[in-house]
Structures are given as structure tokens and as C-alpha cells.
Coordinates of C-alpha atoms (C1' of nucleotides) in Angstrom, one line a residue:
Chain A
M102 CA 31.6 -11.6 15.2
T103 CA 34.2 -8.9 14.6
S104 CA 37.5 -10.5 13.9
E105 CA 40.9 -8.9 14.0
A106 CA 40.9 -8.8 10.2
E107 CA 37.6 -7.1 10.2
N108 CA 38.7 -4.5 12.7
N109 CA 41.8 -3.7 10.6
F110 CA 39.5 -3.3 7.6
L111 CA 37.2 -1.0 9.4
S112 CA 39.8 1.3 10.9
G113 CA 41.3 1.7 7.4
Y114 CA 37.9 2.5 5.8
D115 CA 37.4 6.0 4.4
P116 CA 34.0 6.5 2.8
S117 CA 34.9 9.8 1.2
I118 CA 37.2 8.1 -1.4
Y119 CA 34.2 6.4 -3.1
D120 CA 31.9 8.1 -5.6
Q121 CA 28.6 8.2 -3.8
P122 CA 25.3 9.9 -4.5
I123 CA 24.1 13.1 -2.7
C124 CA 21.6 12.1 -0.1
T125 CA 18.7 14.2 1.0
V126 CA 15.3 13.9 2.6
D127 CA 12.2 15.7 1.4
V128 CA 8.9 16.0 3.3
V129 CA 5.6 16.7 1.6
I130 CA 3.6 18.4 4.3
F131 CA -0.2 18.4 3.8
T132 CA -2.9 20.2 5.5
I133 CA -6.4 21.4 4.8
I134 CA -7.0 25.1 4.7
E135 CA -10.4 26.6 3.7
Q136 CA -11.7 23.4 2.2
Q137 CA -8.6 22.8 0.1
L138 CA -5.6 20.5 0.3
H139 CA -2.4 22.5 0.7
V140 CA 1.3 21.7 0.7
L141 CA 4.0 23.5 2.5
T142 CA 6.6 25.1 0.2
V143 CA 9.7 27.1 0.9
K144 CA 11.8 29.4 -1.2
R145 CA 15.4 28.1 -1.6
A146 CA 18.1 30.3 -0.2
E147 CA 21.0 28.6 -1.9
H148 CA 22.1 27.3 -5.2
P149 CA 21.0 25.3 -7.1
Y150 CA 17.5 26.6 -7.9
Q151 CA 18.2 29.7 -5.7
N152 CA 15.0 31.7 -5.0
T153 CA 12.8 28.9 -6.4
W154 CA 10.0 27.4 -4.5
S155 CA 10.5 23.8 -3.3
L156 CA 9.3 21.1 -0.9
V157 CA 10.7 21.1 2.6
G158 CA 13.9 19.1 2.7
G159 CA 17.6 19.0 3.1
F160 CA 20.7 16.9 3.7
I161 CA 20.9 14.0 6.1
D162 CA 23.4 15.1 8.8
P163 CA 25.1 11.9 10.0
Q164 CA 26.4 13.9 13.1
I165 CA 22.9 14.7 14.4
D166 CA 20.4 12.4 12.8
L167 CA 20.2 9.0 14.3
D168 CA 18.1 7.7 11.4
L169 CA 16.3 8.8 8.2
E170 CA 13.1 9.6 10.0
A171 CA 15.0 11.8 12.4
T172 CA 16.1 13.9 9.4
A173 CA 12.5 14.2 8.3
K174 CA 11.3 15.2 11.7
R175 CA 14.1 17.7 12.1
K176 CA 13.1 19.4 8.8
L177 CA 9.5 19.3 9.8
K178 CA 10.2 20.9 13.1
E179 CA 12.5 23.6 11.7
K180 CA 9.7 24.7 9.3
T181 CA 6.5 24.2 11.2
G182 CA 7.4 23.8 14.8
I183 CA 5.4 20.5 14.9
Q184 CA 7.0 17.6 16.6
S185 CA 5.0 14.5 15.9
P186 CA 2.5 14.5 13.1
Y187 CA 1.5 11.6 11.0
L188 CA 4.6 10.8 9.0
E189 CA 5.0 8.1 6.4
Q190 CA 7.8 7.2 4.1
Y191 CA 6.7 7.5 0.5
G192 CA 9.8 6.0 -1.1
T193 CA 13.1 7.0 -2.6
I194 CA 14.0 8.5 -5.9
G195 CA 17.6 8.4 -7.1
N196 CA 19.0 9.1 -10.5
Q197 CA 21.7 10.9 -12.5
S198 CA 19.6 13.8 -13.7
R199 CA 17.5 15.2 -10.9
D200 CA 20.2 17.4 -9.3
P201 CA 22.7 19.3 -11.4
R202 CA 25.4 18.8 -8.8
H203 CA 25.6 15.0 -9.0
W204 CA 23.9 11.7 -8.9
S205 CA 21.3 12.4 -6.3
L206 CA 19.0 10.3 -4.0
T207 CA 16.2 11.6 -1.9
T208 CA 14.0 9.7 0.5
I209 CA 10.5 11.2 0.5
Y210 CA 8.2 11.4 3.5
F211 CA 4.7 12.8 3.7
A212 CA 3.2 14.3 6.7
L213 CA -0.4 15.2 7.6
I214 CA -1.0 18.0 10.0
P215 CA -4.2 19.3 11.5
A216 CA -5.5 22.5 10.0
D217 CA -5.6 24.3 13.4
N218 CA -1.8 23.7 13.9
V219 CA -0.9 26.0 11.1
K220 CA 1.2 28.9 12.5
L221 CA 4.0 29.5 10.1
D222 CA 5.0 32.9 11.6
A223 CA 5.7 31.1 14.8
V224 CA 8.9 29.9 13.1
P225 CA 11.7 32.4 13.4
G226 CA 13.1 33.7 10.2
A227 CA 10.5 31.9 8.2
V228 CA 9.6 34.5 5.7
D229 CA 9.8 32.6 2.4
I230 CA 7.5 29.8 3.3
K231 CA 3.9 29.3 2.4
W232 CA 1.0 26.9 2.0
S233 CA 0.3 26.3 -1.7
P234 CA -3.2 25.1 -2.6
L235 CA -3.5 22.0 -4.8
K236 CA -5.5 21.7 -8.0
D237 CA -5.5 18.4 -9.9
S238 CA -2.7 17.1 -7.7
M239 CA -0.5 20.0 -8.6
I240 CA 0.2 23.5 -7.5
K241 CA 0.7 26.7 -9.5
E242 CA 4.4 27.1 -8.8
K243 CA 7.1 25.4 -10.8
L244 CA 9.1 23.8 -8.0
A245 CA 12.9 23.1 -7.9
F246 CA 14.3 19.7 -8.9
D247 CA 11.7 17.1 -9.6
H248 CA 9.5 18.3 -6.7
N249 CA 6.4 18.7 -8.8
E250 CA 6.5 15.1 -9.8
I251 CA 7.2 14.0 -6.2
L252 CA 4.3 16.1 -5.0
A253 CA 2.0 14.5 -7.6
K254 CA 3.0 11.0 -6.6
C255 CA 2.5 11.7 -2.9
V256 CA -1.0 13.1 -3.6
E257 CA -1.8 9.9 -5.6
R258 CA -0.6 7.8 -2.7
L259 CA -2.7 9.9 -0.3
R260 CA -5.8 9.6 -2.4
N261 CA -5.4 5.8 -2.8
K262 CA -4.8 5.3 0.9
V263 CA -7.8 7.3 1.9
L264 CA -10.0 4.8 0.0
Y265 CA -9.2 2.1 2.5
T266 CA -7.7 3.7 5.7
S267 CA -8.6 6.2 8.4
L268 CA -5.6 8.5 7.4
P269 CA -7.7 11.7 7.3
V270 CA -8.2 11.6 11.0
H271 CA -4.7 13.0 11.2
L272 CA -5.8 16.2 9.5
M273 CA -8.5 16.8 12.1
P274 CA -8.3 18.9 15.3
K275 CA -8.5 17.1 18.7
E276 CA -12.3 17.1 18.6
F277 CA -14.5 17.0 15.5
T278 CA -17.8 16.0 14.1
L279 CA -18.5 13.2 11.6
G280 CA -19.6 15.8 9.1
D281 CA -16.2 17.5 9.5
L282 CA -14.4 14.3 8.9
Q283 CA -16.5 13.5 5.9
K284 CA -15.7 16.9 4.4
I285 CA -12.0 16.1 4.6
Y286 CA -12.5 12.8 2.9
E287 CA -14.5 14.5 0.2
I288 CA -11.8 17.2 -0.3
I289 CA -9.1 14.6 -0.7
L290 CA -11.1 12.3 -2.9
E291 CA -12.7 15.2 -4.8
T292 CA -16.1 13.4 -4.6
K293 CA -19.3 13.6 -2.7
M294 CA -20.0 10.7 -0.4
D295 CA -23.3 9.3 1.0
H296 CA -23.4 10.4 4.6
K297 CA -25.2 7.3 5.9
S298 CA -22.6 5.0 4.4
F299 CA -19.8 7.2 5.7
R300 CA -21.0 7.2 9.3
R301 CA -21.6 3.5 9.3
R302 CA -18.1 2.8 8.0
I303 CA -16.4 5.1 10.5
L304 CA -18.5 4.2 13.5
N305 CA -18.2 0.5 12.9
S306 CA -14.4 0.8 12.7
E307 CA -14.5 1.9 16.3
I308 CA -11.6 4.3 15.8
L309 CA -13.4 7.2 17.4
E310 CA -14.9 7.8 20.8
D311 CA -17.7 10.0 21.8
T312 CA -16.8 13.1 23.8
T313 CA -20.2 13.7 25.2
K314 CA -20.0 17.2 23.9
F315 CA -21.7 18.9 20.9
H316 CA -20.6 21.4 18.4
H317 CA -23.0 24.3 18.3
E318 CA -23.0 26.3 15.1
G319 CA -25.9 27.4 13.0
K320 CA -28.5 24.7 13.1
R321 CA -28.7 21.3 14.9
P322 CA -25.7 20.7 17.1
A323 CA -23.4 17.8 16.0
R324 CA -21.9 15.2 18.2
L325 CA -18.1 15.7 18.8
Y326 CA -15.8 12.7 18.6
R327 CA -12.1 12.3 19.3
L328 CA -9.6 9.7 18.0
K329 CA -9.4 6.8 20.4
H330 CA -6.2 6.8 22.4
Q331 CA -4.1 4.7 20.0
L332 CA -2.2 5.9 17.1
E333 CA -2.6 3.0 14.6
T334 CA -4.1 3.6 11.3
H335 CA -7.3 1.6 10.6
Y336 CA -7.3 -0.5 7.5
F337 CA -10.8 -1.2 6.1
L338 CA -11.4 -4.5 4.4
R339 CA -13.2 -2.8 1.5
N340 CA -12.4 0.3 -0.5
I341 CA -14.6 3.3 -1.0
E342 CA -15.7 2.7 -4.6
S343 CA -16.2 6.3 -5.6
S344 CA -13.9 8.2 -8.0
S345 CA -10.5 6.9 -8.8
A346 CA -11.0 3.1 -8.9
Chain B
M166 CA 17.0 28.8 -15.4
T167 CA 20.7 28.4 -14.8
S168 CA 22.3 31.7 -14.1
E169 CA 26.0 32.6 -14.3
A170 CA 26.1 32.6 -10.5
E171 CA 24.6 29.1 -10.5
N172 CA 27.1 27.8 -13.0
N173 CA 30.0 29.2 -10.9
F174 CA 28.5 27.4 -7.9
L175 CA 28.1 24.1 -9.7
S176 CA 31.6 24.1 -11.2
G177 CA 33.1 24.6 -7.8
Y178 CA 30.9 21.9 -6.1
D179 CA 32.7 18.9 -4.8
P180 CA 30.4 16.4 -3.1
S181 CA 33.2 14.4 -1.5
I182 CA 34.0 17.1 1.1
Y183 CA 30.6 16.6 2.8
D184 CA 30.0 13.8 5.3
Q185 CA 27.4 11.6 3.5
P186 CA 25.9 8.2 4.2
I187 CA 27.0 5.0 2.5
C188 CA 24.4 4.2 -0.1
T189 CA 23.4 0.7 -1.2
V190 CA 20.6 -1.2 -2.8
D191 CA 19.4 -4.5 -1.5
V192 CA 17.0 -6.8 -3.4
V193 CA 14.9 -9.4 -1.7
I194 CA 14.3 -12.0 -4.4
F195 CA 11.4 -14.4 -3.8
T196 CA 10.5 -17.5 -5.6
I197 CA 8.6 -20.7 -4.7
I198 CA 10.4 -24.0 -4.7
E199 CA 8.8 -27.2 -3.7
Q200 CA 5.7 -25.6 -2.2
Q201 CA 7.7 -23.2 -0.1
L202 CA 8.6 -19.5 -0.3
H203 CA 12.4 -19.0 -0.7
V204 CA 14.7 -16.0 -0.7
L205 CA 18.0 -15.7 -2.6
T206 CA 21.0 -15.3 -0.3
V207 CA 24.7 -14.9 -1.1
K208 CA 27.8 -15.3 1.0
R209 CA 29.7 -12.1 1.4
A210 CA 33.2 -12.1 -0.1
E211 CA 34.4 -8.9 1.6
H212 CA 34.4 -7.2 5.0
P213 CA 32.3 -6.4 6.9
Y214 CA 30.5 -9.6 7.6
Q215 CA 32.9 -11.6 5.4
N216 CA 31.7 -15.1 4.8
T217 CA 28.3 -14.3 6.3
W218 CA 25.1 -15.0 4.3
S219 CA 23.2 -11.8 3.2
L220 CA 20.6 -10.5 0.8
V221 CA 21.6 -9.6 -2.7
G222 CA 22.8 -6.1 -2.8
G223 CA 25.6 -3.6 -3.3
F224 CA 26.7 -0.1 -3.9
I225 CA 25.0 2.3 -6.3
D226 CA 27.6 3.0 -9.0
P227 CA 27.0 6.5 -10.2
Q228 CA 29.1 5.8 -13.3
I229 CA 26.9 2.9 -14.6
D230 CA 23.5 3.1 -12.9
L231 CA 21.2 5.7 -14.4
D232 CA 18.8 5.4 -11.5
L233 CA 18.1 3.4 -8.4
E234 CA 16.1 0.8 -10.1
A235 CA 19.0 0.2 -12.5
T236 CA 21.2 -0.7 -9.5
A237 CA 18.6 -3.2 -8.4
K238 CA 18.3 -4.7 -11.8
R239 CA 22.0 -4.9 -12.2
K240 CA 22.4 -6.8 -9.0
L241 CA 19.5 -9.1 -9.9
K242 CA 21.0 -9.9 -13.3
E243 CA 24.4 -10.5 -11.8
K244 CA 23.1 -13.1 -9.4
T245 CA 20.2 -14.7 -11.3
G246 CA 20.6 -13.8 -14.9
I247 CA 17.1 -12.5 -14.9
Q248 CA 16.4 -9.3 -16.7
S249 CA 12.9 -8.1 -16.0
P250 CA 11.0 -9.7 -13.1
Y251 CA 8.4 -8.1 -11.0
L252 CA 10.3 -5.5 -9.1
E253 CA 8.9 -3.1 -6.4
Q254 CA 10.6 -0.7 -4.1
Y255 CA 9.9 -1.6 -0.5
G256 CA 11.4 1.4 1.1
T257 CA 14.6 2.8 2.5
I258 CA 16.3 2.2 5.8
G259 CA 19.0 4.6 7.0
N260 CA 20.6 4.9 10.3
Q261 CA 23.8 5.2 12.3
S262 CA 24.1 1.7 13.5
R263 CA 23.3 -0.7 10.7
D264 CA 26.7 -0.7 9.1
P265 CA 30.0 -0.7 11.2
R266 CA 31.7 1.4 8.6
H267 CA 29.5 4.5 8.7
W268 CA 26.0 6.0 8.7
S269 CA 24.4 3.8 6.1
L270 CA 21.3 4.0 3.9
T271 CA 19.9 1.2 1.8
T272 CA 17.0 1.2 -0.6
I273 CA 15.2 -2.1 -0.6
Y274 CA 13.5 -3.7 -3.6
F275 CA 11.7 -7.0 -3.7
A276 CA 11.4 -9.2 -6.7
L277 CA 9.2 -12.1 -7.6
I278 CA 10.5 -14.6 -10.1
P279 CA 8.8 -17.7 -11.5
A280 CA 9.9 -21.0 -10.0
D281 CA 10.9 -22.4 -13.4
N282 CA 13.4 -19.6 -14.0
V283 CA 15.7 -20.8 -11.2
K284 CA 19.0 -21.7 -12.7
L285 CA 21.6 -20.4 -10.3
D286 CA 24.5 -22.4 -11.7
A287 CA 23.9 -20.6 -15.0
V288 CA 25.6 -17.7 -13.4
P289 CA 29.4 -17.8 -13.7
G290 CA 31.3 -17.9 -10.4
A291 CA 28.1 -18.2 -8.4
V292 CA 29.2 -20.7 -5.9
D293 CA 28.2 -19.2 -2.6
I294 CA 24.6 -18.4 -3.5
K295 CA 21.5 -20.3 -2.5
W296 CA 17.8 -20.3 -2.1
S297 CA 16.8 -20.2 1.6
P298 CA 13.4 -21.5 2.6
L299 CA 11.2 -19.3 4.8
K300 CA 9.5 -20.3 8.0
D301 CA 7.5 -17.7 9.9
S302 CA 8.8 -14.9 7.7
M303 CA 12.3 -15.9 8.6
I304 CA 15.1 -18.1 7.5
K305 CA 17.5 -20.2 9.5
E306 CA 20.6 -18.2 8.7
K307 CA 21.7 -15.2 10.7
L308 CA 22.2 -12.7 7.9
A309 CA 24.7 -9.8 7.7
F310 CA 23.7 -6.3 8.8
D311 CA 20.0 -5.9 9.5
H312 CA 19.0 -8.2 6.6
N313 CA 16.9 -10.5 8.8
E314 CA 14.7 -7.6 9.7
I315 CA 14.6 -6.4 6.1
L316 CA 13.5 -9.8 5.0
A317 CA 10.8 -10.0 7.6
K318 CA 9.4 -6.6 6.5
C319 CA 9.4 -7.6 2.9
V320 CA 7.6 -10.8 3.7
E321 CA 5.0 -8.9 5.6
R322 CA 4.5 -6.5 2.7
L323 CA 4.2 -9.4 0.3
R324 CA 1.6 -11.1 2.5
N325 CA -0.4 -7.9 2.9
K326 CA -0.4 -7.1 -0.8
V327 CA -1.4 -10.6 -1.7
L328 CA -4.7 -10.0 0.2
Y329 CA -5.8 -7.4 -2.4
T330 CA -3.7 -7.8 -5.5
S331 CA -2.8 -10.3 -8.2
L332 CA 0.9 -10.2 -7.3
P333 CA 1.4 -13.9 -7.2
V334 CA 0.9 -14.2 -10.9
H335 CA 4.5 -13.1 -11.2
L336 CA 5.6 -16.3 -9.4
M337 CA 3.9 -18.4 -12.1
P338 CA 5.3 -19.9 -15.3
K339 CA 4.0 -18.7 -18.7
E340 CA 1.0 -21.0 -18.5
F341 CA -0.6 -22.3 -15.4
T342 CA -3.9 -23.6 -14.0
L343 CA -6.1 -21.9 -11.5
G344 CA -5.3 -24.7 -9.0
D345 CA -1.6 -23.9 -9.4
L346 CA -2.2 -20.2 -8.7
Q347 CA -4.4 -20.9 -5.7
K348 CA -1.6 -23.1 -4.3
I349 CA 0.8 -20.1 -4.5
Y350 CA -1.7 -17.8 -2.8
E351 CA -2.1 -20.4 -0.1
I352 CA 1.7 -20.9 0.4
I353 CA 2.2 -17.1 0.8
L354 CA -0.8 -16.6 3.1
E355 CA -0.2 -19.8 5.0
T356 CA -4.0 -20.5 4.7
K357 CA -6.3 -22.8 2.8
M358 CA -8.8 -20.9 0.6
D359 CA -12.1 -21.9 -0.8
H360 CA -11.6 -22.9 -4.4
K361 CA -15.0 -21.6 -5.7
S362 CA -14.4 -18.1 -4.2
F363 CA -10.9 -18.1 -5.5
R364 CA -11.8 -18.9 -9.0
R365 CA -14.6 -16.4 -9.0
R366 CA -12.3 -13.7 -7.7
I367 CA -9.6 -14.3 -10.2
L368 CA -11.8 -14.9 -13.3
N369 CA -13.9 -11.8 -12.6
S370 CA -10.8 -9.7 -12.4
E371 CA -10.1 -10.6 -16.1
I372 CA -6.4 -10.6 -15.7
L373 CA -6.1 -14.1 -17.2
E374 CA -6.8 -15.4 -20.6
D375 CA -7.6 -18.9 -21.6
T376 CA -5.0 -20.7 -23.6
T377 CA -7.4 -23.3 -25.1
K378 CA -4.9 -25.9 -23.8
F379 CA -5.2 -28.3 -20.8
H380 CA -2.7 -29.5 -18.3
H381 CA -2.8 -33.3 -18.2
E382 CA -1.4 -34.9 -15.1
G383 CA -3.0 -37.6 -13.0
K384 CA -6.7 -37.1 -13.0
R385 CA -9.0 -34.6 -14.7
P386 CA -7.1 -32.2 -16.9
A387 CA -7.1 -28.6 -15.8
R388 CA -7.5 -25.6 -18.0
L389 CA -4.4 -23.6 -18.7
Y390 CA -4.4 -19.9 -18.4
R391 CA -1.8 -17.2 -19.2
L392 CA -1.5 -13.6 -17.9
K393 CA -3.2 -11.2 -20.3
H394 CA -0.7 -9.2 -22.3
Q395 CA -0.4 -6.3 -19.9
L396 CA 1.9 -6.0 -17.0
E397 CA -0.3 -4.0 -14.5
T398 CA -1.0 -5.4 -11.2
H399 CA -4.7 -5.8 -10.5
Y400 CA -6.1 -4.3 -7.3
F401 CA -9.2 -5.9 -5.9
L402 CA -11.7 -3.7 -4.1
R403 CA -12.1 -6.2 -1.3
N404 CA -9.5 -8.1 0.7
I405 CA -9.3 -11.8 1.2
E406 CA -10.5 -12.1 4.8
S407 CA -8.5 -15.1 5.9
S408 CA -5.5 -15.1 8.1
S409 CA -3.6 -11.9 9.0
A410 CA -6.5 -9.4 9.0
Chain C
dA220 C1' -43.5 27.5 10.3
dG221 C1' -39.5 26.9 7.4
dA222 C1' -34.7 26.4 6.4
dA223 C1' -30.7 24.1 7.4
dT224 C1' -27.9 20.7 9.2
dA225 C1' -27.6 16.1 11.9
dG226 C1' -28.7 11.6 12.1
dT227 C1' -31.6 7.1 11.2
dG228 C1' -34.2 3.3 8.5
dT229 C1' -34.2 0.2 5.2
dC230 C1' -33.9 -1.8 0.7
dT231 C1' -30.6 -3.0 -3.0
dT232 C1' -26.2 -4.5 -4.7
dT233 C1' -21.8 -6.6 -4.8
dA234 C1' -18.5 -9.7 -3.8
dA235 C1' -16.9 -13.0 -0.6
dG236 C1' -17.6 -17.3 2.5
dA237 C1' -19.4 -22.0 3.0
dC238 C1' -20.3 -26.1 1.2
dA239 C1' -22.8 -29.4 -1.7
dA240 C1' -23.0 -31.2 -6.2
dT241 C1' -21.4 -32.5 -10.7
dA242 C1' -17.7 -33.5 -14.4
dT243 C1' -13.7 -35.7 -16.4
dT244 C1' -9.9 -38.1 -16.3
dG245 C1' -6.7 -42.6 -15.2
dG246 C1' -6.6 -47.0 -13.3
Chain D
dC209 C1' -16.8 -48.5 -11.1
dC210 C1' -13.6 -45.9 -8.0
dA211 C1' -10.4 -42.4 -6.6
dA212 C1' -8.8 -38.0 -7.4
dT213 C1' -8.8 -33.7 -9.1
dA214 C1' -11.4 -29.9 -11.7
dT215 C1' -15.3 -27.2 -12.0
dT216 C1' -20.0 -25.4 -11.1
dG217 C1' -24.4 -24.2 -8.2
dT218 C1' -26.3 -21.8 -4.9
dC219 C1' -27.4 -20.2 -0.3
dT220 C1' -25.6 -17.1 3.3
dT221 C1' -23.2 -13.1 5.0
dA222 C1' -20.8 -8.6 5.3
dA223 C1' -20.4 -4.1 4.1
dA224 C1' -21.2 -0.6 0.8
dG225 C1' -24.6 2.3 -2.2
dA226 C1' -29.0 4.7 -2.7
dC227 C1' -32.3 7.3 -1.0
dA228 C1' -36.2 8.4 1.9
dC229 C1' -37.3 9.8 6.4
dT230 C1' -37.0 11.8 11.1
dA231 C1' -34.7 15.1 14.6
dT232 C1' -33.0 19.4 16.5
dT233 C1' -31.7 23.7 16.2
dC234 C1' -32.1 28.9 14.7
dT235 C1' -34.6 32.7 12.7

DNA sequence: AGAATAGTGTCTTTAAGACAATATTGG
DNA sequence: CCAATATTGTCTTAAAGACACTATTCT
């Protein structure tokens, strides 16, 4: 395929002479803490927006990142220590105005991590990092760049997907009860759900398997389930009809 | 917000000194010709992959494109003359190996254009451009870069979305019959559908309005509909169950 | 026993699948 | 009238909603 002419062209090619956008990756990291959806935010050490809270993110490093997802995973690991959570590409925003430095492009991922994996202080030097609780798809902080909008869009995507997928299982610990799982659905959707319908839906999907164990706490013990050994997200044929239709 | 320190930082900022990916936008342009799904392909004039067929695409030009979608629309207009078709961001692929020049990142859009809008020769200098028919999500040609894979993924996305949305209306002319629309669904899904169920589904969604006109051809005339004056895609609460479940 | 949480039974509702039947045109 | 295409009728099925009921634990 590569002709001599093409080889000559390639050896003379210098990307730095062209005007190109700034390229970054941002990761919206969700978890559930104390019955509320939270996002991980970090305080920026450098300009622009120095000392402003922002989403986790940074430059693609062509020397160390094999691909885009590797950049996202590297950032995630740096901030949380977590290696392989649920990670999905949300999309890419690129325009003239979002970064004062230059035309800027950012590819956005969102990650779901189980509540019990949250140990921020395990990360060395991670002082200005925190979980921010969400209210109405937003957090209190005014974030750097267009990060508040990015966050709102990711929450919207998450809410929509929860209506027809099993995504919330990725927010659960290894073993959990159906009641626990329903609570997570309800937190994300901001709606109460009928427990009979919920169990039918989840159990019929056959994504869970019965650990023969029970969770004892307070009253009647609840059966513990775990995710079947397969990572694929289940797509239901019908949406939950509640709330945001 | 912008402090003196930040201004100093910004005025001294030169993006060209950092190693950054090559940034492009590719557009997968679909239409239906003679009962078959087709994609627009162009023959590359320059290295790399000179004289090889490829998807429509090119560099982001920070001087003229306000945002990413503007780049996609510019490319689309250059090649087809069409200004505002249905355009959706598929996602972004970025890695070390897809372009021989450098670490490369491309944001992919897909567009749906009505079959009757196809006038390629209306575009000046558009000689090496053609509609390639799809078979099994692929075309005969071996395309440049990873464009065959990109195409396959966009077809997959299109197929999936057609199961729960009204997307195919964007492939229709201004006025069309329910039979015509059903044919388009069937072509994309590669399945026959029950016409009663199909009409019920579409009519109940209330996305169409009755032109009081009829299409006369051959036998019994069919009622002509048009898309209601509103661009939003309709999301059905239940999937079509046929085919790729 | 009573409160609290876990789990089941079952009737209704909604929208799709299946397929037969009717309607309207041109020849 | 016949062939072909458009359109409707209607029974069945799948899965969700609604809600009453039973089960198991602790105090």
C-alpha cells in the first residue's frame, strides 16, 4: 500500500506546523454516597481556572496513551486508584470559546464506580479532590470551562440509559440485594418504583445470580445476588415509564 | 475571573510546542437509492492513501469552524451541497495507529439525507465521489484509514436506533406514504414488518400529519403524509422486536 | 403481638405480533 | 371482474403498572 511517494510524504510531515485544536479528555466519575449521586471533582493546580473546581481530565499524551480510552483510564487511575470501572464515551465537544487558550476539543467519558470503592485519601497528594453531591443534575460549585454543562449532559445520558439498561449494577458492590439495586435506580431516576415490577424486570433479564447468602440487617433477611460473570450491559426491550418520558 | 497572573499565562501560551494529535472530522452520509442503503465515498486526492476511496472528512479549521459540528456541516456542504440534514455525532476514535502520520483523533458524525436530494454532479469538481451500496454493513471498497470499521459501527448505531426512534423520516422526501416509510425501515433493518403494527406505531406517535393529498401510482392511491413541523426525533417506549435483538 | 422489611399473587393496561378481512384503484 | 396495493378489524401475547397479600425477622 505504501508507495515510495507516500513514504517521502510521510517522512517530511510535521504536524506542529498546522493550526490544530487543543485535545483533552474529561471523565465524569459517578458514584452513590449516602443515598445521593455524586461526581468526582478536583481543584485545578494550573492556569487557566487555577484553584477552580473541575471535572477529572487532562491532555492526551501521545507518548504514553495508546488510544483515547487509555487517556481516560490513566486519569481515572491517577485520581481514584481504580483500574477498570464501567467506562463509556459520552461524546466530544469542540469549539472556539470553551478554553481561553485556543480552539479546544474534549472527549468526554463517564464512569460508574461502586460506592464501596471510594477511598480518595488512598491517592497520594490528592488533597484538593472531593465528591460533590448532585441536585437537579447540577452541583453547587461553579466548575472550570464548560464543565457544568458537560456534567448536566452526562447526568441526562445516565438517566435516559437507566430507563432501558442494567447500568446501575456497576454502582453496586460485589454482592447486593434487589432492594439495594432498586434504591440506586430510584436515586438516579428520582422516582419511586413498584417493587414487584422491578424484581420481575431484573430477575427475568437473568443478569444476576443468586449467591445462596442473605443479608441480615434489621428485619427479614434479604437474598444476596451478584452480577453474572459477564460484563455486557443488558438492554431491555421496554423502557421504565416513570418520570422523564 | 481572569486574574493578572492568568492573563500573563495566556499571552505566553503557544499550543504548537506541545505534542498533540491530528484532529479530523469524518461524516458518514447515508441515503437510500433503489431500495438499498448507500454511503457517500470520495477518492482521496492527497497522501496518505492517495487515490483510495474514503469517507467524507477533513481537518478542523480553527480559523473558519466555530465548533465541531460546523466542520461536519462544512464537509457535508462541500460534497453534497446540502445544508442541514439530520446530523448526529457518533463518537470519537483516537489512537496511535490509525493514521501513518501521527497519533490521530477523528470525531465521527453520521448524516441522513433524503433520496431525492442526491445530485452529486451539482457539486463543482466532484468527479471522484460516489454512492457505495451497503451489503452486511459493509461496502465492496477497501477504504482509507479505519474507515471500513467506522462505517460498520455507524450502520450498527443506525440499525439499533431505528428499532426505537423515528430516524428514518429523515431519509424521506417532503411528502410520502406510510408504505414508503415502512419500506425504508425494512431496508435498514433487513426485515419484513407487519404493516398493521407499523401503521399503528407510527400514527400513534403523532409525528406525521396528513396532507390531504394522495399518491396515485398503479393501484389504490395511498395517503400522503408529511413530517410535523418540529425537528425532534421521536423515541418510542418499546423496541421493534424483529431482527437484531 | 406488632413493626418493619422482603417477597409473592394477580388483575389491569399498553403496545406490539399475527393474520384475516375489507376498500379502492387500474386494466 | 381481477389483480394489486392500501387500509382496517381483532385476537393473541409480552411485559409493565397497580396494589393487595403473605413471609420472616427483631423487639
